[in-house]
Coordinates of C-alpha atoms and ligand atoms in Angstrom, one line a residue:
X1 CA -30.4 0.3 6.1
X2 CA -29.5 -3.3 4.7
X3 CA -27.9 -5.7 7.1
X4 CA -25.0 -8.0 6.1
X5 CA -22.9 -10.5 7.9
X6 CA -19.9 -9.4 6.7
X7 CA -18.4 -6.7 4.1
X8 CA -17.8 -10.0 1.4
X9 CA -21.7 -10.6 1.4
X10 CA -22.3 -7.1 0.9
X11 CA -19.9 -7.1 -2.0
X12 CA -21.5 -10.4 -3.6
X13 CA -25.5 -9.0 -3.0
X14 CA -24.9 -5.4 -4.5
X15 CA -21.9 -5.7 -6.0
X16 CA -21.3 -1.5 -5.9
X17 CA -20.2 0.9 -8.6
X18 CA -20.1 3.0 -5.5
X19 CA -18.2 2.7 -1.9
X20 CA -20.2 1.8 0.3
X21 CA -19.4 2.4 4.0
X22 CA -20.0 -0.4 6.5
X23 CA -21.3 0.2 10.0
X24 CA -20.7 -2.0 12.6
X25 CA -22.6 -0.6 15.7
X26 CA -21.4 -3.1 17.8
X27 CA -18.1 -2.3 18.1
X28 CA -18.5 1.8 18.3
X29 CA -20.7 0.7 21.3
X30 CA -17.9 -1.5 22.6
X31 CA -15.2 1.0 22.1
X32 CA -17.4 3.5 23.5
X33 CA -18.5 1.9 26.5
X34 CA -14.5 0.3 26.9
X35 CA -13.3 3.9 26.9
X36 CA -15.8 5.0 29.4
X37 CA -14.6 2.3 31.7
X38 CA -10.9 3.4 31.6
X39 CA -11.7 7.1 32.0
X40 CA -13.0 8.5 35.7
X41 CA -14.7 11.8 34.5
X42 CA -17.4 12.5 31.7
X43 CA -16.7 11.4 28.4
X44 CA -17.3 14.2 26.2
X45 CA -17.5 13.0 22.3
X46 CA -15.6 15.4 20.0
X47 CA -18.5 15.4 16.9
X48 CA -16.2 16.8 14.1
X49 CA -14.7 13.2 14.4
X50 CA -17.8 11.8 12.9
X51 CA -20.5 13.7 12.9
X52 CA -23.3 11.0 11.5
X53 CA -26.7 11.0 13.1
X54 CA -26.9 7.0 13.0
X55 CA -23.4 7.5 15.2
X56 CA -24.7 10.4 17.4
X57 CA -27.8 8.0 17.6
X58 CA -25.5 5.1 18.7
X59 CA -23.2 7.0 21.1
X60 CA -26.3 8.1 22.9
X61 CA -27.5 4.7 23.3
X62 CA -24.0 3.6 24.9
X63 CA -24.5 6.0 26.9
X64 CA -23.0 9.0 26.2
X65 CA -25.1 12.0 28.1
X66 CA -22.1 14.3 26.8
X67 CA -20.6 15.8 23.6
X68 CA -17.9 18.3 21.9
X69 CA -19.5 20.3 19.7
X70 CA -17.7 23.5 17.5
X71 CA -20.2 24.8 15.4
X72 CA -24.4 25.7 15.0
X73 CA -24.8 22.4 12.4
X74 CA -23.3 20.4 15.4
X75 CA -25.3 22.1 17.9
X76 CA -28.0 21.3 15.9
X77 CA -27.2 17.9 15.0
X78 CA -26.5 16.5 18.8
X79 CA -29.8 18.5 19.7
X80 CA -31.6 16.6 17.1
X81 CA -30.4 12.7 18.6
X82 CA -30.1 13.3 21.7
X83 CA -32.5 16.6 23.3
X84 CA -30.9 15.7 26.7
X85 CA -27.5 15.8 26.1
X86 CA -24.8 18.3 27.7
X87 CA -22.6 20.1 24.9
X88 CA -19.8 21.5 25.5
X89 CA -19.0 24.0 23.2
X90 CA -14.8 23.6 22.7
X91 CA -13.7 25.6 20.1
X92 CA -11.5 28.5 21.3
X93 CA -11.9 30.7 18.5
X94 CA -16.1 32.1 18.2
X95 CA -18.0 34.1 15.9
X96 CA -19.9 36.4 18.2
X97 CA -23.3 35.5 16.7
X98 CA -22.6 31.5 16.8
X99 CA -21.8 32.2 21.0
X100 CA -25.3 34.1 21.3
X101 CA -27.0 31.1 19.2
X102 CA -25.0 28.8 21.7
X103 CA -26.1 30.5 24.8
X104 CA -29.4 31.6 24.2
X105 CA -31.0 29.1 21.8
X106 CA -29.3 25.6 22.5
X107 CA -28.4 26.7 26.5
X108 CA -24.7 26.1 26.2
X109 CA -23.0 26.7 29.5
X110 CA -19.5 25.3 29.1
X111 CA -16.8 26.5 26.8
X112 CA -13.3 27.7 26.3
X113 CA -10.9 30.8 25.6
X114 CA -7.1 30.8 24.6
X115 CA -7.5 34.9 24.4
X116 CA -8.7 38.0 26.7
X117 CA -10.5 39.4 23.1
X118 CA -12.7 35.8 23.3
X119 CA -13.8 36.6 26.9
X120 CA -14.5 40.4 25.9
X121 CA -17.2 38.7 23.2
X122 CA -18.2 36.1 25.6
X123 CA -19.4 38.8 28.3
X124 CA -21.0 40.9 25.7
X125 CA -23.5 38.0 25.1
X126 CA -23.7 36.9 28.7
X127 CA -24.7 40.4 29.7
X128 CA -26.8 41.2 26.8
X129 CA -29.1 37.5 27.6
X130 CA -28.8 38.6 31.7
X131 CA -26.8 35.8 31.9
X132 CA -25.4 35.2 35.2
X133 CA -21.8 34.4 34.7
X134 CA -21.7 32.0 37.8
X135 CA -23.9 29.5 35.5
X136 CA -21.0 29.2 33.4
X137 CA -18.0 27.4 33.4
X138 CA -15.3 28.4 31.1
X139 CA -12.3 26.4 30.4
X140 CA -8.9 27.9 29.4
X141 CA -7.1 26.0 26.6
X142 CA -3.1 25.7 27.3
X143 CA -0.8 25.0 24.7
X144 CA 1.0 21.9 25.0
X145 CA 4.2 20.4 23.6
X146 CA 3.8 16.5 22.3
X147 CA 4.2 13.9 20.0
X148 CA 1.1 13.4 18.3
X149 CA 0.5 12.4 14.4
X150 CA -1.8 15.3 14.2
X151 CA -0.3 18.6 16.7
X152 CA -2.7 21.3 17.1
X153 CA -0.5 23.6 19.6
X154 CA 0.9 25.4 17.0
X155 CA -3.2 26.7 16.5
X156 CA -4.5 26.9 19.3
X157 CA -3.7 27.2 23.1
X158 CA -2.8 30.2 25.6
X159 CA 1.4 29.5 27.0
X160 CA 1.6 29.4 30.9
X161 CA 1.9 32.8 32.0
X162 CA -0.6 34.4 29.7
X163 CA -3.0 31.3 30.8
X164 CA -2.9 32.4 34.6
X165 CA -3.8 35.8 33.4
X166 CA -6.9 34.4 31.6
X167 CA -8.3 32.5 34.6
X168 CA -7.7 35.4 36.9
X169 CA -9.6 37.7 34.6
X170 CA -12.4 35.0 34.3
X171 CA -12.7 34.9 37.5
X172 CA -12.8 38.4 38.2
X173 CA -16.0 38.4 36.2
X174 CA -17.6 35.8 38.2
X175 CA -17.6 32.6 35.8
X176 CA -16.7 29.4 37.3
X177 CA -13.0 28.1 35.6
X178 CA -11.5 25.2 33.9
X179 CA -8.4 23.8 32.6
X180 CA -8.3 22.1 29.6
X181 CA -5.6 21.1 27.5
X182 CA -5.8 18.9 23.8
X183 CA -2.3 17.3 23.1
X184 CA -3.6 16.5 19.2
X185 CA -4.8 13.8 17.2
X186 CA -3.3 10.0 17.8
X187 CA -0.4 10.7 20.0
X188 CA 2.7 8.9 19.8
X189 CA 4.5 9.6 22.6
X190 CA 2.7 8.3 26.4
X191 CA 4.5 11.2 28.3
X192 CA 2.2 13.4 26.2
X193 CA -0.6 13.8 28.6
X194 CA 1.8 13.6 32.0
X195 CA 3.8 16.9 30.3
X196 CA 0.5 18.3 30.1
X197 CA -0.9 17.7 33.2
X198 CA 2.1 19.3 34.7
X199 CA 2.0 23.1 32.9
X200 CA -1.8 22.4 33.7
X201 CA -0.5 22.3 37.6
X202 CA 2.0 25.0 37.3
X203 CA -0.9 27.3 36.2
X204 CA -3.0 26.6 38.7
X205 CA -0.4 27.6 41.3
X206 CA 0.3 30.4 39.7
X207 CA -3.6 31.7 39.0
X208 CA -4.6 31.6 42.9
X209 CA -8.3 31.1 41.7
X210 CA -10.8 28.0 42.8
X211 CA -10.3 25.4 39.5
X212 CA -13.8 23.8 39.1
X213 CA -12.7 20.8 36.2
X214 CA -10.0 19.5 34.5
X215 CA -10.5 18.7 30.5
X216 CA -8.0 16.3 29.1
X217 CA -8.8 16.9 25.9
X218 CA -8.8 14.0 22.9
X219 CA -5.8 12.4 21.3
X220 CA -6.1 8.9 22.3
X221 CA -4.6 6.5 20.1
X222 CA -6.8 4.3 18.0
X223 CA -5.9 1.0 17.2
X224 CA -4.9 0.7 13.2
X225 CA -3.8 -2.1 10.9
X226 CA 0.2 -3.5 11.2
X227 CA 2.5 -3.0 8.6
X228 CA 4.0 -6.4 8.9
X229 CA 7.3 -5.5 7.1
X230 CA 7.9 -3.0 10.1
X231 CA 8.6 -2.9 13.2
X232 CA 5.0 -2.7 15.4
X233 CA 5.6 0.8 17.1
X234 CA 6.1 0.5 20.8
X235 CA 3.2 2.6 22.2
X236 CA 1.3 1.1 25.4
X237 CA -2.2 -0.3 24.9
X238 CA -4.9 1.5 25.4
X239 CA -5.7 -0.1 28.8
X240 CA -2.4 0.7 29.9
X241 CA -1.7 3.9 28.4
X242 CA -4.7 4.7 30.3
X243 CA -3.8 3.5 33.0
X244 CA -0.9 5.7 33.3
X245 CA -3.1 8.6 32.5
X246 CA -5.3 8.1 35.4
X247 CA -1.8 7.9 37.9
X248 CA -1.0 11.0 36.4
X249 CA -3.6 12.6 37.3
X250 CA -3.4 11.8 41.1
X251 CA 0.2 12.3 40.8
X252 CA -0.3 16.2 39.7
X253 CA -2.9 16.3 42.5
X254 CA -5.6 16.3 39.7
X255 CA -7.6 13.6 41.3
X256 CA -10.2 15.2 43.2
X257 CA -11.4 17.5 40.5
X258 CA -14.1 16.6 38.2
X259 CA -12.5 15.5 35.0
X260 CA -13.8 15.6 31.4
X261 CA -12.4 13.9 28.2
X262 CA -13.2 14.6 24.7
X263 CA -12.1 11.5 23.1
X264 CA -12.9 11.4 18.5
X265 CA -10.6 8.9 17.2
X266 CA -10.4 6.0 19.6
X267 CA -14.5 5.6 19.6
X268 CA -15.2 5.5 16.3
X269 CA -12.4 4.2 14.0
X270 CA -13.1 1.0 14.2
X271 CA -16.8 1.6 13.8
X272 CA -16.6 1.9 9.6
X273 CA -15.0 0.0 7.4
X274 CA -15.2 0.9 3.4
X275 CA -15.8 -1.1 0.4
X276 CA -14.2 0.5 -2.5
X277 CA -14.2 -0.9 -6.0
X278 CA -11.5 -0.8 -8.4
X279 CA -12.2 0.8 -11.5
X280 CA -8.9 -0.2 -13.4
X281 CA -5.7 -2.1 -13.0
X282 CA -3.0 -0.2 -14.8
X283 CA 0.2 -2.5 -14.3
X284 CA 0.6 -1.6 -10.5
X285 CA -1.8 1.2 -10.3
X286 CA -5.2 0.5 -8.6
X287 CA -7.6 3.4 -9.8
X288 CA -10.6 3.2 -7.2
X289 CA -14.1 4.9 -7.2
X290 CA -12.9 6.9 -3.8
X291 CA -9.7 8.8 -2.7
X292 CA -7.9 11.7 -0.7
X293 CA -11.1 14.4 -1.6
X294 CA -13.9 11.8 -0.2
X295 CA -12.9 9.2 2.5
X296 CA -9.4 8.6 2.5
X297 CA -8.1 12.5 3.1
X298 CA -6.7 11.0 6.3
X299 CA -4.7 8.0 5.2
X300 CA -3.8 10.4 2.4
X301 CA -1.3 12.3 4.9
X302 CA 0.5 8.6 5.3
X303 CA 0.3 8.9 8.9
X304 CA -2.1 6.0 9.3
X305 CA -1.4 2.6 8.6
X306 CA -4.6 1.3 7.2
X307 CA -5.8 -2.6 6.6
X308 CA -7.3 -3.4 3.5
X309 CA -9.1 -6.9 2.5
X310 CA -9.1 -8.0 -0.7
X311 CA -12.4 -9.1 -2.0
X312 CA -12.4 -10.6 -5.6
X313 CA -15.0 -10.8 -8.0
X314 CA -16.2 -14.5 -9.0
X315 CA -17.0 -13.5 -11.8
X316 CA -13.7 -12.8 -12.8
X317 CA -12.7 -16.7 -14.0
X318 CA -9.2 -15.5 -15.4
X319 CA -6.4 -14.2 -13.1
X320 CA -2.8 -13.7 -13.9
X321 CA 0.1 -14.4 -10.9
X322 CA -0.3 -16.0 -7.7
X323 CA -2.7 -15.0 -4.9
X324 CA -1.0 -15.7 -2.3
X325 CA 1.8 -13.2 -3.1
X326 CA 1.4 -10.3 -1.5
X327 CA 2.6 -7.0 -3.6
X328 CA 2.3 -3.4 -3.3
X329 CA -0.4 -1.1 -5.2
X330 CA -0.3 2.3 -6.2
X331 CA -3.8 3.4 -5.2
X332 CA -5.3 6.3 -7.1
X333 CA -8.4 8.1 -6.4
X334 CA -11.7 8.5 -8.6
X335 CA -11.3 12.3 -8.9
X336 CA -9.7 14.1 -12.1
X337 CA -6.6 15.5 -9.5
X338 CA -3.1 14.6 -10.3
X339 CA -2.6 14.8 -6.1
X340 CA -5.7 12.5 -5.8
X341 CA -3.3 9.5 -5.1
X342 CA -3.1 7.7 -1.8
X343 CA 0.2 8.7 -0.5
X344 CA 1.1 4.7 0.7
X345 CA 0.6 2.0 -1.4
X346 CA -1.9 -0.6 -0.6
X347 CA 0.0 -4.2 -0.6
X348 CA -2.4 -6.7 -1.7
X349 CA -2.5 -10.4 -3.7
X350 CA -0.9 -10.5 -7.1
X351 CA -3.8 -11.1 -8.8
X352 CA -6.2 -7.7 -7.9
X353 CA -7.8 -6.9 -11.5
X354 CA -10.5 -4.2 -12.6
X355 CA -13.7 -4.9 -11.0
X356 CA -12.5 -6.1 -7.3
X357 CA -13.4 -4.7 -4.3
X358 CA -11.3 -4.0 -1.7
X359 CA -12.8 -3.3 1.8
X360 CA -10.6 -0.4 4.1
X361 CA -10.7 -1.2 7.9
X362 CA -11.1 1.2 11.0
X363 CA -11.8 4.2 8.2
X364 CA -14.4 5.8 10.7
X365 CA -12.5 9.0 12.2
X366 CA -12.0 12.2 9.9
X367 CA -13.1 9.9 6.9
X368 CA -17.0 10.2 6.4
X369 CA -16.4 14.3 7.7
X370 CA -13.7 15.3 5.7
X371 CA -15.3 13.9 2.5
X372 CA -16.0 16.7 -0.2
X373 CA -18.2 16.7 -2.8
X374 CA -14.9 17.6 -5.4
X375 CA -15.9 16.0 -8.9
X376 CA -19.2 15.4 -8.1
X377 CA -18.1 12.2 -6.3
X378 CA -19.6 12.1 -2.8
X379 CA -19.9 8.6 -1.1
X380 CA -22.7 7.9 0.8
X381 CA -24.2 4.8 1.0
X382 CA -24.3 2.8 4.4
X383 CA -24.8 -0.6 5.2
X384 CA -24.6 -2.5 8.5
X385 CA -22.4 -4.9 8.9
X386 CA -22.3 -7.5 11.9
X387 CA -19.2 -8.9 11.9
X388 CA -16.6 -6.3 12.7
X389 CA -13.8 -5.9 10.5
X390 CA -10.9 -6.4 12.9
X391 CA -13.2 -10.6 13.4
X392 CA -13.1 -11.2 9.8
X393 CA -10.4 -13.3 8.0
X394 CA -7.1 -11.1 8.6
X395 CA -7.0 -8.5 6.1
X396 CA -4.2 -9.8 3.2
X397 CA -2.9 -6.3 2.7
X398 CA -2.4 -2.5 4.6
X399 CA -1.6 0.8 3.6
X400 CA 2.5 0.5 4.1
X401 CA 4.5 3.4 5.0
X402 CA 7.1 1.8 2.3
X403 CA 7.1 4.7 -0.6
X404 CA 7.4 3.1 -3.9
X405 CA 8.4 4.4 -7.5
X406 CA 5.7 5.3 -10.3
Ligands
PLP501 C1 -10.5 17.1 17.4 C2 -10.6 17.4 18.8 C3 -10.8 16.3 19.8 C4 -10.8 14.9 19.3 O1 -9.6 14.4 19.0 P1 -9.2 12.9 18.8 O2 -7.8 12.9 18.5 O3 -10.0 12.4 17.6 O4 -9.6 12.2 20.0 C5 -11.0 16.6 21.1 N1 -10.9 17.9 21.5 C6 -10.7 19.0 20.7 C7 -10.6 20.3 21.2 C8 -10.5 18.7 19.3 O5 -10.3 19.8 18.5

């Protein structure tokens, strides 16, 4: 992979036709590592998140011996980096043959149910391999109610009465039990977790059975760019929002228990940043060789505020209006779809033209797994880059949640 100081010199050296996704390894070690400070359990990485083998490679060197894993190519994939690692095997809905591959082939002895019919196909397998069901510890999922930008409980999760049942039956069978709970993507609200910690209690005292772990699930907020025309939303840091999870924890008499996290977002946003190119200036349009169906899907539901960073082209010698005005861009993406538009506009200096780059901070959660291969348009080029994108010169523009008109 070629190494660059920063995204700029990238830009200069290749000047790409194609985005080009920056890693900057240092930082999804930090962030990794910082995370694992804050959080006294095991730190379970949630692969659909980002699911690159030069991250998986990364995350096992910072020392994660643990990861969330949903499917056979993630099974496979964590396998592949790191032979030692533990996998967790989170998602509450199974194909029966994808829980025997689990079991038998890649040793999987952790997972989850939200519904009796998921434990009847569980224990199928476990008695068809002689499994005994005491080597397994299976987690319960609980719906929860939160603020998060992303709310899964609508999908997934057993309520509180129908989650006692589960553990009790589990038990019954012999399997070791868990609580785990996963209050959605980038939560808003700090209470989140505490308002899940307490059903988690009130099931517990209802079930009667020994609880072996807790699993907090994912959700925590990673740190995005500042619309400076708004208001900067009031949510704790992390240290402190973390802080707060760990009292609540003792608080719901939680403490003792071995704990697990499944964090996605907060390790490895900040670990990409994107250099796109733009293809044409149309008035304010930007038309750019990436979009909503490659590795912007997630800005593309307006919930994230992005930073962008203009970088123009020397060899552009001619520039109409002033760059140091600030304005904002309608930014539309390289496939032929009329919804292929980025739902916020990009503000950025006056003067952005046809063949400027523009480099898109903290892009490396749900960006590089969601992209598709619509058009025939599939980024995938990666550079590393040393100098992390939040060090840089501060970015000119962001993604603004300010709509605008065509
Ligand atoms: C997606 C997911 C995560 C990771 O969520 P983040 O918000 O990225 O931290 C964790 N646990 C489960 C069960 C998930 O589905």
């Amino acid at each position: 992979m070629q190494r660059f100081n920063t995204a700029r010199d990238a830009a200069m050296k290749l000047r790409p036709d194609d985005p080009i996704y920056c890693f900057h390894p240092e930082v999804l070690k930090a962030d990794t590592r910082r995370f694992m400070g804050f959080f006294p359990g095991k730190t379970a990485y949630a692969v659909k998140t980002n699911g690159e083998e030069l991250v998986l490679k990364t995350l096992a060197e910072a020392g994660v011996q643990t990861f969330d894993v949903a499917s056979p190519a993630e099974f496979k994939a964590v396998r592949n980096v790191a032979p030692d690692a533990e996998m967790l095997y989170m998602h509450p809905i199974k194909a029966q043959s994808d829980i025997r591959l689990a079991l038998e082939t890649y040793g999987i002895r952790v997972t989850v149910v939200d519904h009796e019919d998921e434990i009847t196909k569980l224990t199928r397998v476990v008695r068809a391999l002689d499994i005994d069901p005491g080597q397994m510890t299976v987690f319960v999922r609980l719906q929860t109610k939160g603020h998060a930008a992303y709310e899964l409980s609508k999908k997934f999760g057993a309520g509180p009465a129908h989650a006692v049942e589960l553990l009790q039956r589990l038990s019954r069978t012999g399997y070791k039990v868990g609580l785990c709970f996963h209050v959605g993507s980038q939560i808003e609200d700090p209470d989140t977790y505490e308002r899940a910690l307490a059903s988690a209690d009130w099931v517990r005292n209802r079930a009667g059975v020994p609880i072996v772990e807790l699993d907090v699930g994912g959700g925590f907020p990673a740190e995005y760019g500042h619309d400076p025309n708004r208001k900067t939303p009031n949510l704790p840091s992390l240290d402190e929002l973390m802080a707060q999870l760990r009292g609540d924890i003792t608080e719901w008499g939680f403490g003792d228990m071995p704990l697990v996290a499944e964090p996605g977002r907060v390790i490895v946003a900040r670990a990409f940043s994107l250099i796109v190119r733009v293809l044409l200036r149309k008035g304010r349009r930007l038309y750019i060789n990436d979009g909503i169906w490659a590795s912007l899907s997630d800005s593309w539901t307006g919930k994230i505020t992005l930073p962008a960073r203009f970088i123009p082209d020397p060899a552009i010698r001619q520039r109409n209006g002033d760059e140091t005005k600030i304005v904002p861009f309608k930014v539309c993406g390289a496939t032929c779809d009329s919804v292929d538009i980025l739902s916020r506009p990009f503000w950025l200096p006056e003067t952005v033209d046809t063949g400027d780059w523009i480099e898109i901070g903290h892009i490396g959660a749900y960006s590089l797994s969601l992209r598709t291969r619509f058009n025939g348009f599939y980024p995938d080029t990666f550079v590393q880059v040393d100098t992390p994108f939040h060090e840089g010169d501060a970015p000119q523009g962001f993604a603004s949640l300010e709509t605008m008109a065509d």
